[in-house]
XYZ file of C-alpha atoms in Angstrom:
221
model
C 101.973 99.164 107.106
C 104.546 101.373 109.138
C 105.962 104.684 107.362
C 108.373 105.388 104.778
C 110.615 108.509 103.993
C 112.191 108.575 99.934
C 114.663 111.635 99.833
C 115.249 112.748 96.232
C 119.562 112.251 97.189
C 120.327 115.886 98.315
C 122.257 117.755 100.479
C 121.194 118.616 104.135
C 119.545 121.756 102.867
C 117.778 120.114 100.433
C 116.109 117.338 102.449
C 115.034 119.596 105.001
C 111.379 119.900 105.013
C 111.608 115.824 104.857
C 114.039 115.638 107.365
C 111.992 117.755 109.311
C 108.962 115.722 108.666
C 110.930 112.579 109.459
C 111.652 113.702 112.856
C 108.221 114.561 114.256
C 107.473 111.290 113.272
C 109.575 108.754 115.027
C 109.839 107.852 119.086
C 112.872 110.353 119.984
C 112.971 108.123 123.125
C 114.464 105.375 120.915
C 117.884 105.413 119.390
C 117.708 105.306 115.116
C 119.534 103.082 113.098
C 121.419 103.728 110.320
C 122.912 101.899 107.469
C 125.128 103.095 105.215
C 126.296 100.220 103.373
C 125.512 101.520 100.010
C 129.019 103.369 100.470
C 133.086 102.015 100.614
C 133.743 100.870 104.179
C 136.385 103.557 103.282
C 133.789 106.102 104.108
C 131.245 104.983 106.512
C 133.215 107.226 109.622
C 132.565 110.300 107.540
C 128.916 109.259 106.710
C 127.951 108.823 110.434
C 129.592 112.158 110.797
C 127.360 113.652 107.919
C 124.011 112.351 109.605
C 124.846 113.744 113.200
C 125.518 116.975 111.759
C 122.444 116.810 109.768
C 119.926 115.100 112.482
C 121.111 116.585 115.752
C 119.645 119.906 114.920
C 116.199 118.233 114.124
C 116.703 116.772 117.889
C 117.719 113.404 116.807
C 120.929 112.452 119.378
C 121.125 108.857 119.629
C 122.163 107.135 116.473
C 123.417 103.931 115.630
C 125.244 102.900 113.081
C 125.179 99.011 111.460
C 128.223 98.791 109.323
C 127.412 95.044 109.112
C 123.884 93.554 109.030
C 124.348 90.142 109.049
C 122.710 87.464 111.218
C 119.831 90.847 112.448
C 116.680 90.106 113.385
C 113.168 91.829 113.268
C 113.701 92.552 116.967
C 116.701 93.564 116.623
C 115.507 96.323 114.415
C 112.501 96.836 116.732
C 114.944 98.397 119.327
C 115.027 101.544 116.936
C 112.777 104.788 116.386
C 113.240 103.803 112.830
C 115.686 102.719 110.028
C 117.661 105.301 107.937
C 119.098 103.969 104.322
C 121.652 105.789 103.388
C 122.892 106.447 98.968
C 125.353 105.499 97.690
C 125.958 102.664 94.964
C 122.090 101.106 94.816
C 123.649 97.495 93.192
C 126.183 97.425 95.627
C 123.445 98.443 98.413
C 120.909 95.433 97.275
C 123.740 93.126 96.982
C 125.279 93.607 100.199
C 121.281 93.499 101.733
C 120.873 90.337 100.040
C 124.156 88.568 101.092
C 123.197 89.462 104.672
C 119.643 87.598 104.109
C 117.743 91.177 105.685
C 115.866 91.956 102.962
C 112.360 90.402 104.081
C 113.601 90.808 108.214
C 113.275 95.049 106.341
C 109.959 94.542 104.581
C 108.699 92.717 106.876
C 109.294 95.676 109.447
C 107.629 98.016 107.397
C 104.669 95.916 106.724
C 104.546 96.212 110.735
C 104.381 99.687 111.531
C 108.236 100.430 111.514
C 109.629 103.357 109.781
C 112.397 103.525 107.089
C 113.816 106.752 105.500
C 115.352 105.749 102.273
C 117.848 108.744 100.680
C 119.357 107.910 97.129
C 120.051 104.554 96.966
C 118.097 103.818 100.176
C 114.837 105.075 98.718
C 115.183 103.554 95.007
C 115.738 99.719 96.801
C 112.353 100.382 98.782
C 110.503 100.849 95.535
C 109.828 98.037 92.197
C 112.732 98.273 90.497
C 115.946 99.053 90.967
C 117.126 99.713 87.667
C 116.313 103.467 88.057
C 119.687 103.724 89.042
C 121.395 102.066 86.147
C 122.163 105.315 84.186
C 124.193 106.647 87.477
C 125.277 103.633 89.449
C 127.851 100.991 88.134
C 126.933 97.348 88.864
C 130.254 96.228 90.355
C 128.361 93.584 92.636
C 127.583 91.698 89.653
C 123.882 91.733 90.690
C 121.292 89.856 88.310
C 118.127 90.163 90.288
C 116.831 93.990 90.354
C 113.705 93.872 92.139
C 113.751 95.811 95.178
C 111.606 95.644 98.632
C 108.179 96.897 96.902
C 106.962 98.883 99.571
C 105.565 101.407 96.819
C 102.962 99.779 95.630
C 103.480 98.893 91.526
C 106.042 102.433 91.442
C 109.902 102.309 90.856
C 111.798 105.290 92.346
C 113.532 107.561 90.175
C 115.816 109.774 92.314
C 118.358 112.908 91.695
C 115.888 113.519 88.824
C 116.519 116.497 86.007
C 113.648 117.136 83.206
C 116.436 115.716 80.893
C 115.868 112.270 82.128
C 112.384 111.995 80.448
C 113.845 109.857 77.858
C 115.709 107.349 79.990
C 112.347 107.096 81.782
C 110.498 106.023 79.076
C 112.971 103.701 77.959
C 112.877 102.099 81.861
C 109.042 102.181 81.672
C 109.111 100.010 78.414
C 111.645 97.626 79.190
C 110.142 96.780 82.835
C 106.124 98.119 82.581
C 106.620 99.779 86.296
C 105.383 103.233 86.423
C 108.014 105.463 88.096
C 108.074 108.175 90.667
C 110.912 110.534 89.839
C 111.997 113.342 92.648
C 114.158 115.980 92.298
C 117.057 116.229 95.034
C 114.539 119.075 96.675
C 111.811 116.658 97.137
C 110.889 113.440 98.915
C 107.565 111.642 99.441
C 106.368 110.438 103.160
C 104.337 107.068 102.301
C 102.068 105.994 104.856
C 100.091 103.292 103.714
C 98.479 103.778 100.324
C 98.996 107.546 100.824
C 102.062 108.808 99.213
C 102.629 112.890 99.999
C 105.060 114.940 98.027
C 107.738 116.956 100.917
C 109.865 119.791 99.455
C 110.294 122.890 97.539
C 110.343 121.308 93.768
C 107.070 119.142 92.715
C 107.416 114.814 92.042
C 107.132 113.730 88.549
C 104.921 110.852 88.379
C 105.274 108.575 84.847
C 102.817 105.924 84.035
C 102.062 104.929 80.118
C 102.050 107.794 77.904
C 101.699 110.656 81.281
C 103.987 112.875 82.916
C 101.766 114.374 85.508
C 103.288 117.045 88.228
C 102.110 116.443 91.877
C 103.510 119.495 93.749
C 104.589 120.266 97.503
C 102.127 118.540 100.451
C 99.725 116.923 97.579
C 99.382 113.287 97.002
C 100.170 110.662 94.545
């Protein structure tokens, strides 16, 4: 099993002790991919815009951006340091992944030591369950099937999380018996295999059954 990066959806300032973490990780050597799909084509110049500005600083230079990731292959993706996910619309996001048949061609790269960083909508498709993003994202794409890549073991992702979303959390956990991970936009969890460590300046919330338990900065799930 490779590595995995879930950002909590915030700013630049807020993702930096994950950033930061993210970059001592991967091969500098290599270019990194990104994908930001889960936004309007509309928008995609100003998103590779937004992760130079944000990477370059943590010395990542060489980035690549797939606005179309159809007819990709595992190799193809094992040209990269790693794959970056970026939010956006999380239906839209699975959808277009879907479509494009690269769903397993991703999981299957993470089961092999590759390295994703999920933010938003990139981290919530990695985990159970997608439907964490149902009280925030609209499903235009008509999507029916809502189970995402499962790289978290039995854990949905709850992202851009606020203590006022304990209800809608427990109403998720009922309808589709996942436990959830929920991270505030400070905070994001580096997964590397069954060890899942909490990055940031605000603790994770982890739900499962009746329990709300608080794992805080650099401790584990």
């Amino acid at each position: 099993m490779g590595k995995l990066f879930l950002s909590g959806g915030g700013d630049a300032d807020q993702t930096q002790a994950l950033d930061r973490r993210f970059a001592e990780e991967i091969d500098q050597n290599k270019p990194l991919l990104y994908i930001p799909i889960a936004m309007d084509a509309s928008r995609f110049d100003s998103c590779f815009e937004w992760i130079n500005k944000m990477l370059k600083p943590l010395g990542i230079e060489n980035i690549t951006m797939w606005t179309n990731v159809r007819n990709k292959s595992i190799q193809d993706l094992d040209a990269f340091s790693a794959v970056y996910i970026g939010g956006g619309n999380t239906f839209h996001l699975l959808k277009s992944l879907m479509d494009c048949h690269i769903i397993d061609i991703l999981k299957s790269y993470a089961e092999k030591d590759g390295i994703i960083y999920g933010g938003s909508a990139g981290a919530i498709i990695l985990g159970k369950n997608i439907m964490t993003c149902s009280h925030m994202d609209c499903n235009n794409a008509g999507l029916n099937h809502f189970s995402g890549l499962k790289l978290t073991e039995e854990y949905s992702i709850w992202c851009h999380y606020k203590q006022e979303h304990d209800t809608l959390i427990k109403r998720f956990m009922t309808t589709f018996q996942t436990p959830v991970i929920a991270l505030p936009e400070e905070t994001g969890i580096a997964v590397n295999g069954q060890e899942m460590q909490v990055i940031g300046v605000r603790p994770a919330y982890v739900f499962s059954d009746v329990n709300k338990s608080v794992v805080h900065e650099n401790h584990f799930i």
